[in-house]
């Protein structure tokens, strides 16, 4: 009998999701003769058994379309909100997979999806994970579909901000996505010629940035463009967050852990919209007007570029190969232009941040970019 496979997209939307669905689906249907169903709205749809049969007609014309035809959500299977209560839905998910006669499940998503997929593997399901994220922070894969398109969008935004910064002799602070990893801000900052790049990996000192801007002004360049990752923090905020993380890890009781997590959440809340704080502080320190542009969801919307279409197709097709071989419990990683299966246990819970000696950082410093340190 033909293998019957389920597929879903989870987490934030990203360019290239439909390319990956199509890549896996066309290989599964056309090359291996499998049956395919798509679950609506990520793991919630799987828990609620909401799905649609996917055939060749359903996969036609979606390669160039942004978003995901299946919908998505950020629900966690082991603590899903149901009628106002938090419920472990993993047993229900296992039951639904058995009810639908599934031989395997494909979960397309980022780091959180990798963790959730690994939970389902531990529950006995046959699962593979396809890596997507614009943040490029998934461990053991060179890149993930979504990153290249977002990088191009953020770079174009910085290009456009240069003209208004130059015309009005202003500091323009451009906030770019990336809570814990600064790949997107770093790449776009370099490609767009930002004068200052601020990353989560390098705690900054506002005076160091201000001095760089003053030096530019002294040499006749009375404007500056700052590319800041949304998770970038100054030295003081970084120490506060590290202390909060240590409290969470060191909590000796459920009550203490809950209190520590609440404290950490309050620090995170105070840190939100940090780009505006940076703009205010630089305005006060330099005497130049400062303005903020938050790129937000525009970075991950719209048509995927050629690279993300190619990568989604490559990893999707490789995923179908692995399913046909019964090779589960893996992330289909991109390594050196090859699709390589990496155990989910190695990917789940790990984060690929920017190494401080990465060539991109070296290149930025060589062209005189201030990194805030």
mmCIF file of C-alpha atoms in Angstrom:
data_model
loop_
_atom_site.group_PDB
_atom_site.id
_atom_site.type_symbol
_atom_site.label_atom_id
_atom_site.label_comp_id
_atom_site.label_asym_id
_atom_site.label_seq_id
_atom_site.Cartn_x
_atom_site.Cartn_y
_atom_site.Cartn_z
ATOM 1 C CA UNK A 1 0.000 0.000 0.000
ATOM 2 C CA UNK A 2 1.096 3.588 -0.651
ATOM 3 C CA UNK A 3 2.586 5.426 2.265
ATOM 4 C CA UNK A 4 0.288 8.081 3.721
ATOM 5 C CA UNK A 5 2.081 11.189 4.996
ATOM 6 C CA UNK A 6 0.909 14.296 6.859
ATOM 7 C CA UNK A 7 2.499 17.717 6.455
ATOM 8 C CA UNK A 8 2.107 20.990 8.377
ATOM 9 C CA UNK A 9 3.701 24.417 8.762
ATOM 10 C CA UNK A 10 4.235 25.873 12.234
ATOM 11 C CA UNK A 11 5.616 29.014 13.870
ATOM 12 C CA UNK A 12 5.939 32.345 12.096
ATOM 13 C CA UNK A 13 5.291 32.555 8.365
ATOM 14 C CA UNK A 14 8.288 32.808 6.088
ATOM 15 C CA UNK A 15 9.078 33.125 2.379
ATOM 16 C CA UNK A 16 9.671 29.686 0.885
ATOM 17 C CA UNK A 17 7.166 27.702 2.958
ATOM 18 C CA UNK A 18 5.018 26.965 -0.067
ATOM 19 C CA UNK A 19 8.117 26.052 -2.075
ATOM 20 C CA UNK A 20 8.968 23.464 0.590
ATOM 21 C CA UNK A 21 5.403 22.103 0.688
ATOM 22 C CA UNK A 22 5.481 21.832 -3.090
ATOM 23 C CA UNK A 23 8.992 20.325 -3.140
ATOM 24 C CA UNK A 24 8.074 17.613 -0.686
ATOM 25 C CA UNK A 25 4.587 17.095 -2.102
ATOM 26 C CA UNK A 26 5.560 16.753 -5.752
ATOM 27 C CA UNK A 27 8.355 14.313 -4.911
ATOM 28 C CA UNK A 28 6.099 12.346 -2.563
ATOM 29 C CA UNK A 29 3.177 12.156 -4.994
ATOM 30 C CA UNK A 30 4.906 11.981 -8.351
ATOM 31 C CA UNK A 31 8.167 10.210 -7.610
ATOM 32 C CA UNK A 32 7.200 7.868 -4.776
ATOM 33 C CA UNK A 33 3.442 7.458 -5.217
ATOM 34 C CA UNK A 34 2.626 8.470 -1.659
ATOM 35 C CA UNK A 35 -0.638 9.926 -0.378
ATOM 36 C CA UNK A 36 -0.417 13.346 1.269
ATOM 37 C CA UNK A 37 -2.644 15.313 3.625
ATOM 38 C CA UNK A 38 -1.976 18.815 4.924
ATOM 39 C CA UNK A 39 -2.966 19.849 8.425
ATOM 40 C CA UNK A 40 -4.402 23.325 8.818
ATOM 41 C CA UNK A 41 -2.839 25.903 11.135
ATOM 42 C CA UNK A 42 0.142 23.954 12.359
ATOM 43 C CA UNK A 43 0.067 21.684 15.392
ATOM 44 C CA UNK A 44 -3.323 23.019 16.442
ATOM 45 C CA UNK A 45 -4.838 21.652 13.259
ATOM 46 C CA UNK A 46 -3.135 18.328 13.907
ATOM 47 C CA UNK A 47 -4.539 18.251 17.443
ATOM 48 C CA UNK A 48 -8.013 19.164 16.147
ATOM 49 C CA UNK A 49 -7.696 16.794 13.162
ATOM 50 C CA UNK A 50 -8.356 19.512 10.593
ATOM 51 C CA UNK A 51 -6.759 18.572 7.299
ATOM 52 C CA UNK A 52 -7.105 18.684 3.536
ATOM 53 C CA UNK A 53 -6.084 16.092 0.967
ATOM 54 C CA UNK A 54 -3.164 17.411 -1.084
ATOM 55 C CA UNK A 55 -2.934 16.373 -4.713
ATOM 56 C CA UNK A 56 -1.022 17.737 -7.691
ATOM 57 C CA UNK A 57 -3.694 20.327 -8.367
ATOM 58 C CA UNK A 58 -3.421 21.676 -4.813
ATOM 59 C CA UNK A 59 0.348 22.075 -5.255
ATOM 60 C CA UNK A 60 0.134 23.814 -8.627
ATOM 61 C CA UNK A 61 1.058 27.483 -8.792
ATOM 62 C CA UNK A 62 2.241 27.877 -5.184
ATOM 63 C CA UNK A 63 6.010 28.054 -5.769
ATOM 64 C CA UNK A 64 6.050 31.847 -6.025
ATOM 65 C CA UNK A 65 3.396 32.515 -3.373
ATOM 66 C CA UNK A 66 4.387 33.949 0.007
ATOM 67 C CA UNK A 67 3.065 32.677 3.329
ATOM 68 C CA UNK A 68 1.709 29.141 3.593
ATOM 69 C CA UNK A 69 -1.331 27.586 1.941
ATOM 70 C CA UNK A 70 -1.837 25.449 5.055
ATOM 71 C CA UNK A 71 -1.864 28.269 7.586
ATOM 72 C CA UNK A 72 0.231 28.263 10.748
ATOM 73 C CA UNK A 73 0.185 28.762 14.507
ATOM 74 C CA UNK A 74 2.642 28.893 17.398
ATOM 75 C CA UNK A 75 0.897 26.277 19.557
ATOM 76 C CA UNK A 76 2.997 23.829 21.568
ATOM 77 C CA UNK A 77 1.648 20.265 21.597
ATOM 78 C CA UNK A 78 2.399 19.599 25.277
ATOM 79 C CA UNK A 79 0.741 22.778 26.543
ATOM 80 C CA UNK A 80 -1.976 23.884 24.146
ATOM 81 C CA UNK A 81 -4.782 26.236 25.117
ATOM 82 C CA UNK A 82 -8.124 24.437 24.912
ATOM 83 C CA UNK A 83 -11.270 26.169 26.198
ATOM 84 C CA UNK A 84 -9.156 28.403 28.411
ATOM 85 C CA UNK A 85 -7.159 25.541 29.909
ATOM 86 C CA UNK A 86 -3.612 24.385 29.167
ATOM 87 C CA UNK A 87 -3.727 20.790 27.968
ATOM 88 C CA UNK A 88 -1.141 18.203 26.908
ATOM 89 C CA UNK A 89 -2.414 17.356 23.418
ATOM 90 C CA UNK A 90 0.358 14.942 22.461
ATOM 91 C CA UNK A 91 -1.780 11.828 23.189
ATOM 92 C CA UNK A 92 -4.535 13.304 21.002
ATOM 93 C CA UNK A 93 -2.040 14.061 18.236
ATOM 94 C CA UNK A 94 -0.753 10.479 18.343
ATOM 95 C CA UNK A 95 -4.341 9.230 18.191
ATOM 96 C CA UNK A 96 -5.137 11.459 15.202
ATOM 97 C CA UNK A 97 -2.060 10.243 13.325
ATOM 98 C CA UNK A 98 -3.145 6.644 13.917
ATOM 99 C CA UNK A 99 -6.762 7.435 12.989
ATOM 100 C CA UNK A 100 -5.635 8.919 9.666
ATOM 101 C CA UNK A 101 -3.350 5.981 8.930
ATOM 102 C CA UNK A 102 -0.239 8.144 8.750
ATOM 103 C CA UNK A 103 3.106 6.490 8.158
ATOM 104 C CA UNK A 104 4.955 9.735 8.797
ATOM 105 C CA UNK A 105 4.634 13.437 9.558
ATOM 106 C CA UNK A 106 6.536 16.390 8.087
ATOM 107 C CA UNK A 107 6.818 19.489 10.295
ATOM 108 C CA UNK A 108 8.059 22.634 8.547
ATOM 109 C CA UNK A 109 9.174 25.372 10.918
ATOM 110 C CA UNK A 110 11.906 27.014 12.942
ATOM 111 C CA UNK A 111 13.648 26.264 16.217
ATOM 112 C CA UNK A 112 10.423 25.999 18.205
ATOM 113 C CA UNK A 113 8.997 23.583 15.656
ATOM 114 C CA UNK A 114 12.158 21.479 15.912
ATOM 115 C CA UNK A 115 11.586 21.160 19.671
ATOM 116 C CA UNK A 116 7.933 20.271 19.167
ATOM 117 C CA UNK A 117 8.797 17.755 16.450
ATOM 118 C CA UNK A 118 11.289 16.146 18.810
ATOM 119 C CA UNK A 119 8.559 15.849 21.460
ATOM 120 C CA UNK A 120 6.409 13.989 18.936
ATOM 121 C CA UNK A 121 9.328 11.682 18.084
ATOM 122 C CA UNK A 122 9.667 10.853 21.778
ATOM 123 C CA UNK A 123 5.933 10.048 21.783
ATOM 124 C CA UNK A 124 6.570 7.411 19.133
ATOM 125 C CA UNK A 125 5.668 9.234 15.910
ATOM 126 C CA UNK A 126 7.681 9.151 12.671
ATOM 127 C CA UNK A 127 8.603 12.795 12.106
ATOM 128 C CA UNK A 128 10.988 14.794 9.954
ATOM 129 C CA UNK A 129 11.594 18.540 10.240
ATOM 130 C CA UNK A 130 12.274 21.005 7.425
ATOM 131 C CA UNK A 131 14.054 24.158 8.695
ATOM 132 C CA UNK A 132 12.584 27.577 7.939
ATOM 133 C CA UNK A 133 13.236 30.915 9.613
ATOM 134 C CA UNK A 134 14.217 34.386 8.514
ATOM 135 C CA UNK A 135 16.482 34.566 11.589
ATOM 136 C CA UNK A 136 18.896 31.885 10.279
ATOM 137 C CA UNK A 137 19.317 30.627 13.859
ATOM 138 C CA UNK A 138 18.593 26.890 13.475
ATOM 139 C CA UNK A 139 21.521 24.749 14.610
ATOM 140 C CA UNK A 140 23.437 22.460 12.227
ATOM 141 C CA UNK A 141 22.108 23.982 9.005
ATOM 142 C CA UNK A 142 24.055 26.507 6.948
ATOM 143 C CA UNK A 143 20.905 28.419 6.147
ATOM 144 C CA UNK A 144 17.135 28.067 6.186
ATOM 145 C CA UNK A 145 14.564 29.080 3.618
ATOM 146 C CA UNK A 146 13.152 32.509 4.390
ATOM 147 C CA UNK A 147 16.472 34.063 5.367
ATOM 148 C CA UNK A 148 17.626 35.068 1.896
ATOM 149 C CA UNK A 149 14.383 36.838 0.980
ATOM 150 C CA UNK A 150 14.237 38.661 4.324
ATOM 151 C CA UNK A 151 17.878 39.661 3.930
ATOM 152 C CA UNK A 152 17.098 41.248 0.577
ATOM 153 C CA UNK A 153 14.082 43.111 1.947
ATOM 154 C CA UNK A 154 16.003 44.468 4.955
ATOM 155 C CA UNK A 155 18.920 45.469 2.742
ATOM 156 C CA UNK A 156 16.638 47.383 0.377
ATOM 157 C CA UNK A 157 15.083 49.170 3.358
ATOM 158 C CA UNK A 158 18.499 50.314 4.571
ATOM 159 C CA UNK A 159 19.354 51.433 1.039
ATOM 160 C CA UNK A 160 16.249 53.620 0.990
ATOM 161 C CA UNK A 161 16.842 54.989 4.474
ATOM 162 C CA UNK A 162 20.263 56.292 3.459
ATOM 163 C CA UNK A 163 18.751 58.949 1.195
ATOM 164 C CA UNK A 164 16.462 60.424 3.839
ATOM 165 C CA UNK A 165 19.182 60.241 6.509
ATOM 166 C CA UNK A 166 21.570 62.116 4.182
ATOM 167 C CA UNK A 167 18.985 64.680 3.080
ATOM 168 C CA UNK A 168 17.915 65.636 6.606
ATOM 169 C CA UNK A 169 21.272 65.150 8.380
ATOM 170 C CA UNK A 170 19.661 62.664 10.741
ATOM 171 C CA UNK A 171 20.385 59.467 12.567
ATOM 172 C CA UNK A 172 18.065 56.756 11.245
ATOM 173 C CA UNK A 173 17.681 53.698 13.471
ATOM 174 C CA UNK A 174 16.348 50.696 11.547
ATOM 175 C CA UNK A 175 15.039 47.831 13.684
ATOM 176 C CA UNK A 176 15.457 44.423 12.067
ATOM 177 C CA UNK A 177 14.060 41.097 13.276
ATOM 178 C CA UNK A 178 16.244 38.797 15.394
ATOM 179 C CA UNK A 179 15.550 38.277 19.101
ATOM 180 C CA UNK A 180 18.571 36.184 20.031
ATOM 181 C CA UNK A 181 20.595 35.922 16.825
ATOM 182 C CA UNK A 182 21.784 38.849 14.743
ATOM 183 C CA UNK A 183 22.336 37.220 11.358
ATOM 184 C CA UNK A 184 19.692 39.278 9.581
ATOM 185 C CA UNK A 185 20.740 42.642 11.015
ATOM 186 C CA UNK A 186 24.407 41.851 10.405
ATOM 187 C CA UNK A 187 23.952 40.729 6.813
ATOM 188 C CA UNK A 188 21.575 43.547 5.880
ATOM 189 C CA UNK A 189 23.696 46.075 7.714
ATOM 190 C CA UNK A 190 26.798 45.107 5.762
ATOM 191 C CA UNK A 191 25.012 44.800 2.417
ATOM 192 C CA UNK A 192 23.148 48.077 2.950
ATOM 193 C CA UNK A 193 26.199 49.996 4.140
ATOM 194 C CA UNK A 194 24.881 50.769 7.642
ATOM 195 C CA UNK A 195 27.294 52.860 9.688
ATOM 196 C CA UNK A 196 26.463 51.116 12.969
ATOM 197 C CA UNK A 197 25.288 47.515 13.447
ATOM 198 C CA UNK A 198 23.989 46.352 16.830
ATOM 199 C CA UNK A 199 23.540 42.637 17.540
ATOM 200 C CA UNK A 200 22.292 40.503 20.449
ATOM 201 C CA UNK A 201 25.706 38.814 20.476
ATOM 202 C CA UNK A 202 27.628 42.060 21.134
ATOM 203 C CA UNK A 203 26.356 44.167 24.082
ATOM 204 C CA UNK A 204 26.749 47.812 23.146
ATOM 205 C CA UNK A 205 27.749 51.012 24.929
ATOM 206 C CA UNK A 206 25.710 54.017 23.810
ATOM 207 C CA UNK A 207 28.726 56.320 24.216
ATOM 208 C CA UNK A 208 30.758 54.176 21.834
ATOM 209 C CA UNK A 209 28.032 54.582 19.197
ATOM 210 C CA UNK A 210 27.692 58.310 19.866
ATOM 211 C CA UNK A 211 31.426 58.832 19.511
ATOM 212 C CA UNK A 212 31.391 57.043 16.174
ATOM 213 C CA UNK A 213 28.594 59.345 14.983
ATOM 214 C CA UNK A 214 30.436 62.430 16.245
ATOM 215 C CA UNK A 215 33.549 61.329 14.358
ATOM 216 C CA UNK A 216 31.505 60.944 11.192
ATOM 217 C CA UNK A 217 30.089 64.446 11.655
ATOM 218 C CA UNK A 218 33.585 65.839 12.194
ATOM 219 C CA UNK A 219 34.580 64.425 8.811
ATOM 220 C CA UNK A 220 31.614 66.017 7.057
ATOM 221 C CA UNK A 221 29.216 63.082 7.232
ATOM 222 C CA UNK A 222 26.409 64.553 9.299
ATOM 223 C CA UNK A 223 24.124 61.556 9.117
ATOM 224 C CA UNK A 224 24.274 57.922 10.232
ATOM 225 C CA UNK A 225 22.251 54.756 9.663
ATOM 226 C CA UNK A 226 21.989 52.294 12.540
ATOM 227 C CA UNK A 227 20.913 48.693 11.848
ATOM 228 C CA UNK A 228 19.762 47.192 15.146
ATOM 229 C CA UNK A 229 18.515 43.675 15.771
ATOM 230 C CA UNK A 230 15.381 43.717 17.928
ATOM 231 C CA UNK A 231 17.200 41.636 20.548
ATOM 232 C CA UNK A 232 20.281 43.869 20.839
ATOM 233 C CA UNK A 233 20.930 45.128 24.381
ATOM 234 C CA UNK A 234 23.359 47.482 26.015
ATOM 235 C CA UNK A 235 25.872 46.181 28.541
ATOM 236 C CA UNK A 236 23.703 46.986 31.579
ATOM 237 C CA UNK A 237 20.571 45.355 30.134
ATOM 238 C CA UNK A 238 22.597 42.305 29.133
ATOM 239 C CA UNK A 239 23.850 41.858 32.692
ATOM 240 C CA UNK A 240 20.302 42.201 34.043
ATOM 241 C CA UNK A 241 19.043 39.544 31.625
ATOM 242 C CA UNK A 242 21.918 37.190 32.421
ATOM 243 C CA UNK A 243 21.128 37.541 36.130
ATOM 244 C CA UNK A 244 17.450 36.837 35.447
ATOM 245 C CA UNK A 245 18.342 33.726 33.429
ATOM 246 C CA UNK A 246 20.565 32.525 36.267
ATOM 247 C CA UNK A 247 17.657 32.921 38.706
ATOM 248 C CA UNK A 248 15.424 30.795 36.476
ATOM 249 C CA UNK A 249 18.055 28.058 36.132
ATOM 250 C CA UNK A 250 18.838 28.096 39.844
ATOM 251 C CA UNK A 251 15.237 28.053 41.100
ATOM 252 C CA UNK A 252 14.792 25.163 43.537
ATOM 253 C CA UNK A 253 10.982 24.936 43.578
ATOM 254 C CA UNK A 254 8.091 25.422 41.149
ATOM 255 C CA UNK A 255 7.086 28.563 43.011
ATOM 256 C CA UNK A 256 10.594 30.007 42.839
ATOM 257 C CA UNK A 257 10.868 29.148 39.146
ATOM 258 C CA UNK A 258 7.520 30.823 38.396
ATOM 259 C CA UNK A 259 8.642 33.960 40.253
ATOM 260 C CA UNK A 260 11.987 33.952 38.440
ATOM 261 C CA UNK A 261 10.272 33.576 35.066
ATOM 262 C CA UNK A 262 7.939 36.470 35.909
ATOM 263 C CA UNK A 263 10.970 38.599 36.788
ATOM 264 C CA UNK A 264 12.643 37.655 33.502
ATOM 265 C CA UNK A 265 9.452 38.509 31.594
ATOM 266 C CA UNK A 266 9.345 41.962 33.220
ATOM 267 C CA UNK A 267 12.904 42.642 32.086
ATOM 268 C CA UNK A 268 12.063 41.477 28.574
ATOM 269 C CA UNK A 269 8.972 43.709 28.523
ATOM 270 C CA UNK A 270 10.986 46.721 29.618
ATOM 271 C CA UNK A 271 13.447 46.026 26.813
ATOM 272 C CA UNK A 272 10.877 45.983 24.008
ATOM 273 C CA UNK A 273 10.999 48.824 21.486
ATOM 274 C CA UNK A 274 14.669 49.255 22.344
ATOM 275 C CA UNK A 275 15.296 50.975 19.011
ATOM 276 C CA UNK A 276 13.358 53.990 20.293
ATOM 277 C CA UNK A 277 15.483 54.086 23.436
ATOM 278 C CA UNK A 278 18.648 53.988 21.322
ATOM 279 C CA UNK A 279 17.349 56.836 19.137
ATOM 280 C CA UNK A 280 16.525 59.008 22.158
ATOM 281 C CA UNK A 281 19.916 58.395 23.757
ATOM 282 C CA UNK A 282 21.825 59.089 20.543
ATOM 283 C CA UNK A 283 19.855 62.264 19.912
ATOM 284 C CA UNK A 284 20.752 63.511 23.396
ATOM 285 C CA UNK A 285 24.411 62.494 23.053
ATOM 286 C CA UNK A 286 25.055 63.911 19.551
ATOM 287 C CA UNK A 287 22.616 66.783 19.075
ATOM 288 C CA UNK A 288 21.417 65.238 15.805
ATOM 289 C CA UNK A 289 17.782 64.391 15.129
ATOM 290 C CA UNK A 290 17.094 60.680 15.312
ATOM 291 C CA UNK A 291 14.220 58.750 13.759
ATOM 292 C CA UNK A 292 13.201 55.083 13.995
ATOM 293 C CA UNK A 293 11.951 52.705 11.320
ATOM 294 C CA UNK A 294 10.675 49.305 12.473
ATOM 295 C CA UNK A 295 10.564 46.925 9.523
ATOM 296 C CA UNK A 296 8.442 44.363 11.366
ATOM 297 C CA UNK A 297 6.464 41.783 9.422
ATOM 298 C CA UNK A 298 7.315 43.279 6.044
ATOM 299 C CA UNK A 299 10.605 41.366 6.315
ATOM 300 C CA UNK A 300 8.923 37.974 6.109
ATOM 301 C CA UNK A 301 6.072 38.715 3.731
ATOM 302 C CA UNK A 302 5.627 38.487 0.016
ATOM 303 C CA UNK A 303 7.166 36.500 -2.803
ATOM 304 C CA UNK A 304 10.191 34.309 -1.972
ATOM 305 C CA UNK A 305 13.309 35.029 -3.974
ATOM 306 C CA UNK A 306 15.043 32.505 -6.219
ATOM 307 C CA UNK A 307 17.380 31.241 -3.501
ATOM 308 C CA UNK A 308 14.553 30.462 -1.082
ATOM 309 C CA UNK A 309 12.496 28.781 -3.798
ATOM 310 C CA UNK A 310 15.516 26.663 -4.672
ATOM 311 C CA UNK A 311 16.301 25.783 -1.050
ATOM 312 C CA UNK A 312 12.689 24.953 -0.208
ATOM 313 C CA UNK A 313 12.493 22.681 -3.246
ATOM 314 C CA UNK A 314 15.840 21.020 -2.455
ATOM 315 C CA UNK A 315 15.050 20.312 1.207
ATOM 316 C CA UNK A 316 11.461 19.301 0.435
ATOM 317 C CA UNK A 317 12.557 16.776 -2.173
ATOM 318 C CA UNK A 318 15.271 15.428 0.131
ATOM 319 C CA UNK A 319 12.646 15.064 2.848
ATOM 320 C CA UNK A 320 10.596 12.857 0.541
ATOM 321 C CA UNK A 321 13.675 10.707 -0.062
ATOM 322 C CA UNK A 322 14.148 10.236 3.681
ATOM 323 C CA UNK A 323 10.483 9.368 4.216
ATOM 324 C CA UNK A 324 10.662 6.773 1.453
ATOM 325 C CA UNK A 325 13.644 5.216 3.244
ATOM 326 C CA UNK A 326 11.903 5.285 6.622
ATOM 327 C CA UNK A 327 14.547 7.676 7.936
ATOM 328 C CA UNK A 328 12.785 9.723 10.626
ATOM 329 C CA UNK A 329 13.657 11.766 13.703
ATOM 330 C CA UNK A 330 15.795 14.212 11.732
ATOM 331 C CA UNK A 331 16.046 17.768 10.498
ATOM 332 C CA UNK A 332 16.803 18.020 6.787
ATOM 333 C CA UNK A 333 19.708 20.466 7.017
ATOM 334 C CA UNK A 334 21.461 22.432 4.301
ATOM 335 C CA UNK A 335 25.198 21.799 4.526
ATOM 336 C CA UNK A 336 27.574 22.760 1.740
ATOM 337 C CA UNK A 337 24.870 22.774 -0.961
ATOM 338 C CA UNK A 338 23.747 19.315 0.155
ATOM 339 C CA UNK A 339 20.650 18.198 2.077
ATOM 340 C CA UNK A 340 21.890 16.306 5.135
ATOM 341 C CA UNK A 341 19.786 14.536 7.804
ATOM 342 C CA UNK A 342 20.732 15.697 11.309
ATOM 343 C CA UNK A 343 19.195 14.041 14.406
ATOM 344 C CA UNK A 344 16.423 16.220 15.827
ATOM 345 C CA UNK A 345 17.897 15.662 19.285
ATOM 346 C CA UNK A 346 20.934 17.693 18.179
ATOM 347 C CA UNK A 347 18.868 20.512 16.681
ATOM 348 C CA UNK A 348 16.044 20.887 19.225
ATOM 349 C CA UNK A 349 16.799 23.447 21.924
ATOM 350 C CA UNK A 350 20.011 24.661 20.294
ATOM 351 C CA UNK A 351 20.488 28.106 18.791
ATOM 352 C CA UNK A 352 22.888 29.189 16.059
ATOM 353 C CA UNK A 353 24.079 32.653 17.050
ATOM 354 C CA UNK A 354 26.684 34.779 15.276
ATOM 355 C CA UNK A 355 30.207 33.808 16.420
ATOM 356 C CA UNK A 356 32.220 36.833 17.439
ATOM 357 C CA UNK A 357 34.993 35.793 15.040
ATOM 358 C CA UNK A 358 32.621 35.224 12.116
ATOM 359 C CA UNK A 359 33.916 36.553 8.770
ATOM 360 C CA UNK A 360 30.886 38.840 8.440
ATOM 361 C CA UNK A 361 31.811 40.628 11.669
ATOM 362 C CA UNK A 362 35.430 40.864 10.546
ATOM 363 C CA UNK A 363 34.301 42.310 7.214
ATOM 364 C CA UNK A 364 32.075 44.874 8.938
ATOM 365 C CA UNK A 365 34.893 46.047 11.177
ATOM 366 C CA UNK A 366 37.325 46.215 8.234
ATOM 367 C CA UNK A 367 35.106 48.718 6.415
ATOM 368 C CA UNK A 368 34.806 50.851 9.537
ATOM 369 C CA UNK A 369 31.384 49.794 10.789
ATOM 370 C CA UNK A 370 30.818 50.496 14.476
ATOM 371 C CA UNK A 371 29.554 47.413 16.320
ATOM 372 C CA UNK A 372 28.734 49.334 19.495
ATOM 373 C CA UNK A 373 31.470 47.799 21.647
#
